[in-house]
Short mmCIF file of C-alpha atoms in Angstrom, two decimals:
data_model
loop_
_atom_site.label_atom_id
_atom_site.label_comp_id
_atom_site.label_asym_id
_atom_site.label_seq_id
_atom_site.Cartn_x
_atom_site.Cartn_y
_atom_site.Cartn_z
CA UNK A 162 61.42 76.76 -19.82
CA UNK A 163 60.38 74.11 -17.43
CA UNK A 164 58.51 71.20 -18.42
CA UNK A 165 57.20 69.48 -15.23
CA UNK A 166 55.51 65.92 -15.91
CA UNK A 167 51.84 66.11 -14.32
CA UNK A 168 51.48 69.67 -13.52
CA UNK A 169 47.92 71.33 -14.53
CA UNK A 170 48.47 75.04 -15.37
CA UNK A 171 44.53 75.26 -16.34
CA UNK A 172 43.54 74.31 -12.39
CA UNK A 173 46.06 75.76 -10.53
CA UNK A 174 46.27 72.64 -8.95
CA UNK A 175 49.07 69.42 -9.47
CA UNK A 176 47.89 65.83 -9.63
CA UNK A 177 49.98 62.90 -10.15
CA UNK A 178 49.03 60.63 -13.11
CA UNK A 179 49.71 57.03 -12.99
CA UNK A 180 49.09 54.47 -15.50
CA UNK A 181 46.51 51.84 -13.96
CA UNK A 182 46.48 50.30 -17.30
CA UNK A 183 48.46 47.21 -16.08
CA UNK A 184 46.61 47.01 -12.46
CA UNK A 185 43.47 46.98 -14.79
CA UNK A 186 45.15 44.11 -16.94
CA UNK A 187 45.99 41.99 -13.66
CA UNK A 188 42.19 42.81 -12.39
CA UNK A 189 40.95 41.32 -15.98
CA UNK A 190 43.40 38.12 -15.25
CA UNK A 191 41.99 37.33 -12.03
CA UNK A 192 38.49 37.96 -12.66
CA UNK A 193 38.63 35.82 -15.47
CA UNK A 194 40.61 33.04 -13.98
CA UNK A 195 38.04 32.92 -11.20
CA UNK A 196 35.46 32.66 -13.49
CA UNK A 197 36.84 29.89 -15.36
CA UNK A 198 37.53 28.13 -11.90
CA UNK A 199 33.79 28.18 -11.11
CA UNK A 200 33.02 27.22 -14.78
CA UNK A 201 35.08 24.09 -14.36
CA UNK A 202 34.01 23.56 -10.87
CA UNK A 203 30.29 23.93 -11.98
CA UNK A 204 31.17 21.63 -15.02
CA UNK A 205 32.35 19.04 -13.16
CA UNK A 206 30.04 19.12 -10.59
CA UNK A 207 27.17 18.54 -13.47
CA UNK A 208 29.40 15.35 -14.72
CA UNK A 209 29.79 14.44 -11.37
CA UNK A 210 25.75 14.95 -10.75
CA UNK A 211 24.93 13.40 -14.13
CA UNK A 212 27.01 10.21 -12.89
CA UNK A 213 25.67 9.86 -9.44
CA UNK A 214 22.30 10.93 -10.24
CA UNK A 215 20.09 12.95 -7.33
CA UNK A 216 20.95 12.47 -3.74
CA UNK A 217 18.94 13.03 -1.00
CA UNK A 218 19.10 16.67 1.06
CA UNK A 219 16.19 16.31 3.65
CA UNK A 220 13.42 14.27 5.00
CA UNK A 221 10.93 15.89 7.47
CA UNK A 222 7.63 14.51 9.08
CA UNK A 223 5.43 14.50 12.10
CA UNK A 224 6.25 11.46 14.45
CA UNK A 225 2.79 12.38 16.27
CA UNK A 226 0.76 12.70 13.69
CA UNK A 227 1.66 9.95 11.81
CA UNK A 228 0.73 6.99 14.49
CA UNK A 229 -2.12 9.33 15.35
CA UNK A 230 -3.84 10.21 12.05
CA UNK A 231 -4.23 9.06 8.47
CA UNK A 232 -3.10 10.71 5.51
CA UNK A 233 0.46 11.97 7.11
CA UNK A 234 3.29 12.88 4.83
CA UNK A 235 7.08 12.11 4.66
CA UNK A 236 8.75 14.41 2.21
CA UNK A 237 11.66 13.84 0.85
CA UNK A 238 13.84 16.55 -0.86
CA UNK A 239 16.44 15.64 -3.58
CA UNK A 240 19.36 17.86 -4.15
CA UNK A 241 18.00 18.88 -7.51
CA UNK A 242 14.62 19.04 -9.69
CA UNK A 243 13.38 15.22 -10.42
CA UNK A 244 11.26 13.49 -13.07
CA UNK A 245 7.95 12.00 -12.42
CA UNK A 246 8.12 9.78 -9.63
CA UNK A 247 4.94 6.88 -9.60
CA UNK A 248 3.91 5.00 -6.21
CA UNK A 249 6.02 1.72 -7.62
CA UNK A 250 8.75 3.28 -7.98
CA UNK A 251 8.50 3.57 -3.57
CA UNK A 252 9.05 1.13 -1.17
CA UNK A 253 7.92 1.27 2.39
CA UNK A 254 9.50 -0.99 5.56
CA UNK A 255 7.36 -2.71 7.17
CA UNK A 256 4.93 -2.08 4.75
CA UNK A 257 2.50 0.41 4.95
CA UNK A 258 -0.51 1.23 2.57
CA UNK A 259 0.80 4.72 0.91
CA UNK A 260 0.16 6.88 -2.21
CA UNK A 261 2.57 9.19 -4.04
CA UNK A 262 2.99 12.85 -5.38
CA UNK A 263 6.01 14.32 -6.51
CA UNK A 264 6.97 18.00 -7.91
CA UNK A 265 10.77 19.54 -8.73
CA UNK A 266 12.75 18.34 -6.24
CA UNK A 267 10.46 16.88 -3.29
CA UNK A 268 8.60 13.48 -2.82
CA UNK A 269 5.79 13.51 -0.77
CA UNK A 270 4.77 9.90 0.82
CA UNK A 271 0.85 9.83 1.92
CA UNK A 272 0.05 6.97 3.98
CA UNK A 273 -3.66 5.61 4.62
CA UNK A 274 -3.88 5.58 7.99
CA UNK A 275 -1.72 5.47 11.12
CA UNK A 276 1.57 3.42 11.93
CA UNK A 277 2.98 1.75 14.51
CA UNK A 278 3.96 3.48 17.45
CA UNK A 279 7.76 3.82 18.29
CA UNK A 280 8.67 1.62 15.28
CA UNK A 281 11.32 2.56 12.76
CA UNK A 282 10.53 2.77 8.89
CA UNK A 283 12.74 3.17 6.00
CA UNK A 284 11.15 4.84 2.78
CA UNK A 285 13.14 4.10 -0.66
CA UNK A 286 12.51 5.44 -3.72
CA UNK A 287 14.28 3.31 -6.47
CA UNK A 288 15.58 4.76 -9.84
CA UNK A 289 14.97 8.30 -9.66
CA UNK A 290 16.74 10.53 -12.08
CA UNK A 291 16.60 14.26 -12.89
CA UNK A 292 15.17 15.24 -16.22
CA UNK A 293 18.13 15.06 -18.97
CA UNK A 294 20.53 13.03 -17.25
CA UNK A 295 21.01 9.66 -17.45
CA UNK A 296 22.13 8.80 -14.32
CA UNK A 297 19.91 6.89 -11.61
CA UNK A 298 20.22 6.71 -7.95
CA UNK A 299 17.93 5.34 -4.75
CA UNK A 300 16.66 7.34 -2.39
CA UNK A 301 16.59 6.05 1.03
CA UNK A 302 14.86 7.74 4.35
CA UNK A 303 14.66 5.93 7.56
CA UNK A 304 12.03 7.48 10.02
CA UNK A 305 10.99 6.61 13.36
CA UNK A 306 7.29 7.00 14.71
CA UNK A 307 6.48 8.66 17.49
CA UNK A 308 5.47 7.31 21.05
CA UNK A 309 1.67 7.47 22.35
CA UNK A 310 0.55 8.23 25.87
CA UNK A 311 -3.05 7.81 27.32
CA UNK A 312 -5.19 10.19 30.43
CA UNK A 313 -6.74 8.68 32.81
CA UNK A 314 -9.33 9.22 35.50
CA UNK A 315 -7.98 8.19 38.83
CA UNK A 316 -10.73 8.56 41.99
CA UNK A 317 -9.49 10.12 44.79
CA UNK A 318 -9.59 7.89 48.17
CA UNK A 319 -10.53 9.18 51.88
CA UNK A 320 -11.35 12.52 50.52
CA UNK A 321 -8.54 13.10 47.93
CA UNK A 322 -8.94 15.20 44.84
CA UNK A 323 -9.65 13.10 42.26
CA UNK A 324 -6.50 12.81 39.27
CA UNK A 325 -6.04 12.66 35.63
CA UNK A 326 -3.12 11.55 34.64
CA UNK A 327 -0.82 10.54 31.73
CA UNK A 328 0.68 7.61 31.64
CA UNK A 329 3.20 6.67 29.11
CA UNK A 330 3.61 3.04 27.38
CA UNK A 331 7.08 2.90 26.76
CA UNK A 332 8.09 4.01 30.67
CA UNK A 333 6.61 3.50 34.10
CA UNK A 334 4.86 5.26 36.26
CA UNK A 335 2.19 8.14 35.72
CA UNK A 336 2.36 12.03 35.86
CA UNK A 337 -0.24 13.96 37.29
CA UNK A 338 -2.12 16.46 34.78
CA UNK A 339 -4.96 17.93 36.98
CA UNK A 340 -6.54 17.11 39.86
CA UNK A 341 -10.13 18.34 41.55
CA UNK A 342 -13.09 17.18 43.43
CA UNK A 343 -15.52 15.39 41.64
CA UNK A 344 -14.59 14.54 38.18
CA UNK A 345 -16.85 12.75 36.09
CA UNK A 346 -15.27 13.06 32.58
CA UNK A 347 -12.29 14.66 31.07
CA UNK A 348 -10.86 15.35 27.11
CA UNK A 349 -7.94 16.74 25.25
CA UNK A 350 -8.38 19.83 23.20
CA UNK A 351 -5.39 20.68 21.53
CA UNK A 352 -3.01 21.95 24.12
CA UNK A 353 -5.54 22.09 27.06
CA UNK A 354 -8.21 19.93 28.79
CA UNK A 355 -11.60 19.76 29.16
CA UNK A 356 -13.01 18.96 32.58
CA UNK A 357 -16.83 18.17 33.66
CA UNK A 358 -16.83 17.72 37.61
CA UNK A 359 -19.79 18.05 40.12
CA UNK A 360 -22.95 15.84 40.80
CA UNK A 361 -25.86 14.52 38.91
CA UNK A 362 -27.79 17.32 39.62
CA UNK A 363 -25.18 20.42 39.06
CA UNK A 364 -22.11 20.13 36.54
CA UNK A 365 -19.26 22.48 35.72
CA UNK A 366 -17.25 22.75 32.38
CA UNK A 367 -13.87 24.42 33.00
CA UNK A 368 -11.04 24.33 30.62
CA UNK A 369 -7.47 23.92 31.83
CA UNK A 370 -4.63 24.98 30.04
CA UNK A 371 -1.56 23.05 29.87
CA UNK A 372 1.64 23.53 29.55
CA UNK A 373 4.87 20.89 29.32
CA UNK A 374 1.54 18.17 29.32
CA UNK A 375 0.72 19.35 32.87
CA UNK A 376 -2.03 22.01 33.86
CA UNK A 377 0.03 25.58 33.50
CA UNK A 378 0.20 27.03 36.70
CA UNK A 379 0.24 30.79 35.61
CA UNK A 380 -3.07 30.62 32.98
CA UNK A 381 -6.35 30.75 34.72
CA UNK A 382 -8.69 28.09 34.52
CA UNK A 383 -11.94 28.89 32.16
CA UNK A 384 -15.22 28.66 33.54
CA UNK A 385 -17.83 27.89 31.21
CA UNK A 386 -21.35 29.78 31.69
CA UNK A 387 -23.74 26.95 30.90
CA UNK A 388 -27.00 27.70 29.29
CA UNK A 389 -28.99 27.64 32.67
CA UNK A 390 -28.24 27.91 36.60
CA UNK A 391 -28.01 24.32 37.36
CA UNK A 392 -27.72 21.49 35.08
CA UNK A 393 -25.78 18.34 34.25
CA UNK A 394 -23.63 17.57 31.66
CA UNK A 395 -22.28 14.40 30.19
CA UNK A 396 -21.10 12.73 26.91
CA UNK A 397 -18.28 14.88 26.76
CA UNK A 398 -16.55 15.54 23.00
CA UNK A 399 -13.58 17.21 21.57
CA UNK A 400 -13.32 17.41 18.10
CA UNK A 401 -9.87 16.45 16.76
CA UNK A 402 -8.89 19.65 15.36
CA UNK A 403 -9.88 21.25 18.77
CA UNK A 404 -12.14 24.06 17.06
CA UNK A 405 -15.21 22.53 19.07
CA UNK A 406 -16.30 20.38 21.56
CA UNK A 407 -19.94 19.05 22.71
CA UNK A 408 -21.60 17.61 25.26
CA UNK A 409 -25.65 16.69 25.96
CA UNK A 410 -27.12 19.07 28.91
CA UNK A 411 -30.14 18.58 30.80
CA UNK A 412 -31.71 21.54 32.75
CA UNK A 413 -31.96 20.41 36.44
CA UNK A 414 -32.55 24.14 37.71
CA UNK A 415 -36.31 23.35 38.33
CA UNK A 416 -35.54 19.83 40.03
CA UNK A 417 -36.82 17.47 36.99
CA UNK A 418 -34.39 17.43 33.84
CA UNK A 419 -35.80 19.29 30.83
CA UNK A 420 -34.35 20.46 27.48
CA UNK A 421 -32.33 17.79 27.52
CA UNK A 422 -29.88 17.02 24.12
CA UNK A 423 -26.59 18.45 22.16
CA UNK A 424 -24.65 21.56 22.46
CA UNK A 425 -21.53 22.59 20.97
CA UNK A 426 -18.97 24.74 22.40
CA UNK A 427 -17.02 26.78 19.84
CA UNK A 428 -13.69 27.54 20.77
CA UNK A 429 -12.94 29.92 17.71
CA UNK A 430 -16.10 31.95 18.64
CA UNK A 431 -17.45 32.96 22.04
CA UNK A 432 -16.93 30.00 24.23
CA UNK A 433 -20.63 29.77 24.89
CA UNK A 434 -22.91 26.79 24.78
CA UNK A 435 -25.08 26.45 21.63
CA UNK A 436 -27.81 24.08 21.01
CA UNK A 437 -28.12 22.15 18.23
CA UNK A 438 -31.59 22.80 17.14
CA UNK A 439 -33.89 19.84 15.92
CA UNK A 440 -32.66 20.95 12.34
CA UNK A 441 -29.40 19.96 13.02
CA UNK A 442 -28.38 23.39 13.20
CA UNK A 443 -26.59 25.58 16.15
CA UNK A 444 -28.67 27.98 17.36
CA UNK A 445 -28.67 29.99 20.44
CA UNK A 446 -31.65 29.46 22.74
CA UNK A 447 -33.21 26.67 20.72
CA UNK A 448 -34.47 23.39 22.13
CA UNK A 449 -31.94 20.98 21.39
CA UNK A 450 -32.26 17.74 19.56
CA UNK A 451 -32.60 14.90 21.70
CA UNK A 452 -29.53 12.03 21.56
CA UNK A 453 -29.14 8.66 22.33
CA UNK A 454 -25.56 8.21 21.16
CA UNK A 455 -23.63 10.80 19.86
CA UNK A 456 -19.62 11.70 18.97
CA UNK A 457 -17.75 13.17 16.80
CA UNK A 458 -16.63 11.90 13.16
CA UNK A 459 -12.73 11.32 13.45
CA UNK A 460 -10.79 14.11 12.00
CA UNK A 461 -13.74 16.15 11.16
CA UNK A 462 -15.92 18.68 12.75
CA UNK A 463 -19.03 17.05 11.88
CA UNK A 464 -20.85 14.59 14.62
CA UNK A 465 -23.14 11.30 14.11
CA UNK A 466 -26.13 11.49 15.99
CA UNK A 467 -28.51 8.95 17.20
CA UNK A 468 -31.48 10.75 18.15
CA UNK A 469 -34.10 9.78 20.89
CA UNK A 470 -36.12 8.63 17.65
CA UNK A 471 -33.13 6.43 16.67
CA UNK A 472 -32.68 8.79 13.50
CA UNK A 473 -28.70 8.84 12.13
CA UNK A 474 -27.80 12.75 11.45
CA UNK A 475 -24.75 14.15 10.33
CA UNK A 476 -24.55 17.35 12.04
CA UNK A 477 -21.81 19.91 10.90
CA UNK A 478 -21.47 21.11 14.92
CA UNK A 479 -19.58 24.67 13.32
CA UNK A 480 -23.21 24.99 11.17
CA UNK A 481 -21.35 25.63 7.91
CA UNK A 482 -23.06 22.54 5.98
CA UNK A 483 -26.26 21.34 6.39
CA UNK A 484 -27.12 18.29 8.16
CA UNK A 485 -27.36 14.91 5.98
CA UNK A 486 -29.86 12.58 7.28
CA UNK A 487 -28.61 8.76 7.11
CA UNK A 488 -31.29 6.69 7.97
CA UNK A 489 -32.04 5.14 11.28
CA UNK A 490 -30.21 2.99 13.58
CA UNK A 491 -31.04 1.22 16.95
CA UNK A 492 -26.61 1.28 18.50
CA UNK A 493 -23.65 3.13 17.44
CA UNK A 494 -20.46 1.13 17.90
CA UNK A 495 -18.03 3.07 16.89
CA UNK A 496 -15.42 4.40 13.78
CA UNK A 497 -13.18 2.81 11.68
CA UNK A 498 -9.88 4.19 12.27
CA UNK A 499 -9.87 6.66 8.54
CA UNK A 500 -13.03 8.28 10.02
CA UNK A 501 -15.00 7.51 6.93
CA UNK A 502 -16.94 4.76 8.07
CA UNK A 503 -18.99 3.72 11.40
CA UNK A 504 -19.99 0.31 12.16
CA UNK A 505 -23.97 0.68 13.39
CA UNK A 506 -26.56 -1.65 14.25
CA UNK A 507 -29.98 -1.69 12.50
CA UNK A 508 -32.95 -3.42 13.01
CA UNK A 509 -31.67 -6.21 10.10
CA UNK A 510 -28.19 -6.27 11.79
CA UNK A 511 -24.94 -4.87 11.92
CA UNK A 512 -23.78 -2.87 8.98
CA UNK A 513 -20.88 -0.35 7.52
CA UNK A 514 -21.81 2.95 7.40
CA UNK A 515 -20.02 5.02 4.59
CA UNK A 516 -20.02 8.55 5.96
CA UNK A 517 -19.51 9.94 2.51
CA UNK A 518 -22.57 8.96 0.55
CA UNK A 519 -24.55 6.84 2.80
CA UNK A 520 -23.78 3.25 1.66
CA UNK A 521 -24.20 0.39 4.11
CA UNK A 522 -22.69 -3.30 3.82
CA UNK A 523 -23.33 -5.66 5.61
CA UNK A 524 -20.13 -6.44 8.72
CA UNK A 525 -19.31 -10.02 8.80
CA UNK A 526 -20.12 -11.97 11.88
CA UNK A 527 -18.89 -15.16 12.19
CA UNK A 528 -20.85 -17.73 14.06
CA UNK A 529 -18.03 -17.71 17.19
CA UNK A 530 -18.44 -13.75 17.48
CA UNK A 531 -22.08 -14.04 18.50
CA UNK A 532 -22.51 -17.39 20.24
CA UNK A 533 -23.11 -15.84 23.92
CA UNK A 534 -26.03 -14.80 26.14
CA UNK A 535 -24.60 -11.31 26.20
CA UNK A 536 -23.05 -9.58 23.59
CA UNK A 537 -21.29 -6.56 23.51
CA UNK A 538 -19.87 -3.07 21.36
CA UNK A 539 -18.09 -3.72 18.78
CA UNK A 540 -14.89 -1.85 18.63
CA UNK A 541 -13.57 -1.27 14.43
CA UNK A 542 -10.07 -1.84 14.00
CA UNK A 543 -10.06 -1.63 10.48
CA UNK A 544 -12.83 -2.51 7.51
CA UNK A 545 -11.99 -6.11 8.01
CA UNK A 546 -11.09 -6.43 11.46
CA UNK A 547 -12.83 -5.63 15.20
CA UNK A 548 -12.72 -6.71 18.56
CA UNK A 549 -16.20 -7.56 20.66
CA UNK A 550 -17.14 -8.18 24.59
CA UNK A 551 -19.08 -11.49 24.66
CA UNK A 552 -20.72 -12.69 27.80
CA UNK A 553 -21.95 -15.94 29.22
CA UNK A 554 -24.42 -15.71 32.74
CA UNK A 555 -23.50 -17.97 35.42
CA UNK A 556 -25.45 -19.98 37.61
CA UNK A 557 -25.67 -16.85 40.39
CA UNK A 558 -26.62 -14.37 37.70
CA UNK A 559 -22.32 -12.62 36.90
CA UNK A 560 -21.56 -12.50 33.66
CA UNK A 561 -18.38 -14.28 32.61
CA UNK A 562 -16.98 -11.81 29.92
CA UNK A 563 -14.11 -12.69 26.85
CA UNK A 564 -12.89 -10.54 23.84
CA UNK A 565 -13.34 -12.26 20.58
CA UNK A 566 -11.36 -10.58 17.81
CA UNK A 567 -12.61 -11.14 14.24
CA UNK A 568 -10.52 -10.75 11.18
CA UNK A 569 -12.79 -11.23 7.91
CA UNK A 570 -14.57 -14.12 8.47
CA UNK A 571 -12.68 -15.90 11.38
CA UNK A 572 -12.99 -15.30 15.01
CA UNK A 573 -10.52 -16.24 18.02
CA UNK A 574 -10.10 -15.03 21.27
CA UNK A 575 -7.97 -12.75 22.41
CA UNK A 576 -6.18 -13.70 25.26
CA UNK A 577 -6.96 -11.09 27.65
CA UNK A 578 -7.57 -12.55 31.45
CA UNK A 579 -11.02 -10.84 32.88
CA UNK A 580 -11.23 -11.26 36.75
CA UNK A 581 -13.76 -13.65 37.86
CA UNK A 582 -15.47 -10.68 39.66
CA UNK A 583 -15.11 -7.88 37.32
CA UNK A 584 -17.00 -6.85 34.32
CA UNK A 585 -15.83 -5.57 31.23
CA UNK A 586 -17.08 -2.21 31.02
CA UNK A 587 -15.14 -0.57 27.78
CA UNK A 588 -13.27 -2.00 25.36
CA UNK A 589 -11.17 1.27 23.28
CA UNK A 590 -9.24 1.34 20.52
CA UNK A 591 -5.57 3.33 20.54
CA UNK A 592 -6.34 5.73 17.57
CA UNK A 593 -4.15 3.36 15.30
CA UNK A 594 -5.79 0.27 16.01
CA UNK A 595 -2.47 -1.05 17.56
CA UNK A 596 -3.54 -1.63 21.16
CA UNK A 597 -6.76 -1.75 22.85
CA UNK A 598 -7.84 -0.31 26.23
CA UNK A 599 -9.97 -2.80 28.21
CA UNK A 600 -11.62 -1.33 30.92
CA UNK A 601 -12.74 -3.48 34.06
CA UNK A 602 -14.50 -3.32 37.15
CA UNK A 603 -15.22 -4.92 40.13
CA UNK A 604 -17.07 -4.34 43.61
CA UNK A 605 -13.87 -2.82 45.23
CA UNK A 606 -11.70 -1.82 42.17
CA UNK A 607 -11.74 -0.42 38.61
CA UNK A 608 -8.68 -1.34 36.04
CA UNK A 609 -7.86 -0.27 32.59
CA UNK A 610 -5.19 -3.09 30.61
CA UNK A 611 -3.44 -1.42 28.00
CA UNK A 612 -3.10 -5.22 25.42
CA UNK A 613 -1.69 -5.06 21.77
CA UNK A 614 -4.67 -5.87 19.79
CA UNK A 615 -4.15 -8.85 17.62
CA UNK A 616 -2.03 -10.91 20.47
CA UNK A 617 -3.37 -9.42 24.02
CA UNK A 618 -0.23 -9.08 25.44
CA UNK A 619 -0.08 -6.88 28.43
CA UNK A 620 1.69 -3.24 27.82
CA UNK A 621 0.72 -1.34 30.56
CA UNK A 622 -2.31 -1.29 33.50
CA UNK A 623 -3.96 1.72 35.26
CA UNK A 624 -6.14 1.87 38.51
CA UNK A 625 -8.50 3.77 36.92
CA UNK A 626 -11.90 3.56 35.31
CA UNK A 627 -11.16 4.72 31.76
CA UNK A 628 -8.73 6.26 29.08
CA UNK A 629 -9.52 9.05 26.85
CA UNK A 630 -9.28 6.44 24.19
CA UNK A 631 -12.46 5.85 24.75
CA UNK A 632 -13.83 9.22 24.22
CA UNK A 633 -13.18 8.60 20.13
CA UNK A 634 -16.58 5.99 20.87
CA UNK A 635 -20.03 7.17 20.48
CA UNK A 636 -21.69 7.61 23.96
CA UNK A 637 -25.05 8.80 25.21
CA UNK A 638 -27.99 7.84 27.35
CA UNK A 639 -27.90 4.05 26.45
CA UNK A 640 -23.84 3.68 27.16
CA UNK A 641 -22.42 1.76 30.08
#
């Protein structure tokens, strides 16, 4: 009788059995031991976390936006969830006006408005502590700002094309970013450029895409179809957000100008030349409300309008809101840098204009900001603080020009040297307030002096007529 270990009779078939109950056993041991490895190593990384407390994993920002707009973030991201962190418990270097949020494991840091160019900041949050543990532990984030560079409009000589180009402040020299006959005015929108060239009589619009900051040599260049054959178009705009830009037309194709005022371009829709009706509305072959000033709101696609009839408007140039009249006013000198607030000038003087519900304060002048013959814009640096062109006539009729600046209720100069034979023509704000573009001309030459606003030292000059700084400033029939 044989008795073979493993043999099946029932299948016809023989299959080796094996025990795999201690391989099964060993399997058990090591999964467990790996286990408790990660439960230790998880246990003593919470003892080791509840010691330390939180520790910083990321910071990210914009280095553009924030020297350029108000209302920029830095976020900072912890390691792991955090309690409720309040605006004392951060401190900015330098300081910098800033408000707080925080949720699970991020900190965001919202400041008011713009900082300094090319300037390093360091952000600390002091005590934080995740919710349970007792541990505490500082956050700190250093960040540097970004850089700024500014267009220009350089004429062409003995029949050259005329330029515009970029010329950085922290390095020398300038690049070229288009060039073409007859250029009259120029402005960024987004990653492209809007140009106006030709004569009094018969402008073009053409927009010039760029790429690398220069015009892209494989897009085409956009011709703009303007509402009749020949016209001319100035008081360029772009608004911030580059969804729109506007300009004031006049129709020259019968020889005499006629439906003169404001269209909008809108660059999400068909690229066509709308009015802006007398309602304050766009609206394709209306007559268009007549402007003395106009430009947009900073950071906003709205625009304030100074009619012909001095009337201040708030037009919503997309035509989603309706416009919100504001009054009258006889100038429009310009924004304050949050975009909230223009500085006008009214028949009783020279107020603050609060964009947001109308209110108007009175701006303080201090005697030594208006004791001249001639005075000029005003150009808002903050609430508290602007810059203004005053002018005294000589004996043969030239004005001798100086820049006061006024900071509450005192006013110095600011020592910026004006050439005996030159007039000041612009004075524009960078958009953080921290330099100043003063524009001058002469009988043989045009400059632009880039100066740091509160001491008027010299950061860069340009033989040219004007910055696109200057196109943030309301401008119209009455500017220049």
């Amino acid at each position: 009788m044989s008795t073979e270990t493993g043999t099946s009779t029932e299948t016809g078939t023989s299959t080796q059995r094996t025990d795999r109950r201690p391989v099964t056993r060993r399997f058990h041991r090591r999964y467990l031991a790996v286990v408790l490895v990660l439960a230790v190593v998880a246990a003593l990384a919470a003892v080791v976390g509840s010691q330390q407390g939180p520790r910083l994993r990321d910071v990210s920002y914009d280095a553009t936006g924030l020297v350029s707009r108000p209302a920029q973030r830095v976020i900072l991201t912890a390691n792991q969830a955090l309690q409720q962190v309040s605006a004392d418990d951060v401190r900015v270097t330098p300081a910098a006006a800033h408000t707080v949020t925080s949720s699970g494991n991020t900190i965001a840091v919202e400041f008011a408005g713009p900082l300094a160019y090319d300037r390093d900041y360091t952000v600390t949050v002091a005590n934080v502590r995740a919710p349970g543990q007792r541990a505490t532990a500082d956050l700190t984030a250093a960040i540097r700002t970004g850089s700024t560079d500014v267009l220009a409009l350089v004429p062409g000589a003995d029949g050259a094309k005329d330029r515009i180009v970029s010329r950085s402040l922290d390095a020398g020299g300038a690049t070229t970013v288009y060039q073409g006959a007859d250029i009259s005015e120029y402005a960024r929108l987004g990653r492209s450029l809007v140009v106006v060239s030709g004569s009094d009589a018969s402008s073009s619009v053409d927009v010039v895409a760029l790429s690398g900051g220069v015009q892209d040599p494989d897009a085409p260049v956009e011709h703009l179809t303007l509402p009749s054959s020949q016209g001319r178009v100035t008081a360029l705009h772009v608004a911030d957000d580059a969804a729109s830009f506007g300009f004031e037309y006049a129709d020259t194709s019968t020889g005499q100008s006629r439906n003169t005022g404001l269209y909008v371009v809108d660059m999400t829709g068909t690229h066509l030349p709308t009015a802006i009706a007398e309602d304050g509305k766009p609206q394709t072959g209306a007559v268009p409300m007549t402007v003395g000033q106009w430009a947009y709101v900073p950071r906003t696609e709205s625009a304030l309008v100074r009619t012909g009839s001095d009337d201040l408007v708030l037009v919503d140039m997309s035509g989603r809101a309706d416009p919100v009249r504001l009054g009258s006013a006889t100038y429009l000198h310009g924004f304050v840098g949050s975009g909230t607030t223009a500085v006008v000038e009214t028949g009783t003087g020279i107020e603050r204009l609060d964009l947001t519900d109308g209110a108007k304060t009175a701006l303080r002048v201090p005697a030594a900001s208006t004791d001249a013959a001639v005075l000029g814009r005003i150009a808002p640096l903050t609430d508290d603080t602007y810059l203004r062109v005053l002018g005294d006539v000589r004996s043969d009729g030239t004005v001798s020009a100086r820049i006061v600046r006024v900071d509450g209720g005192r006013a110095s100069r600011l020592p910026v040297t004006v050439p005996d034979d030159a007039s000041v023509t612009a004075v524009c704000p960078s958009p953080n307030g921290q330099f100043v573009a003063v524009a001058t001309k002469s009988a043989t030459d045009e400059l632009v002096s880039i100066v740091d606003a509160t001491s008027g030292a010299l950061e860069a000059s340009i033989d040219a007529g004007s910055v696109d700084w200057c196109g943030a400033l309301p401008s119209g029939d009455e500017v220049g």
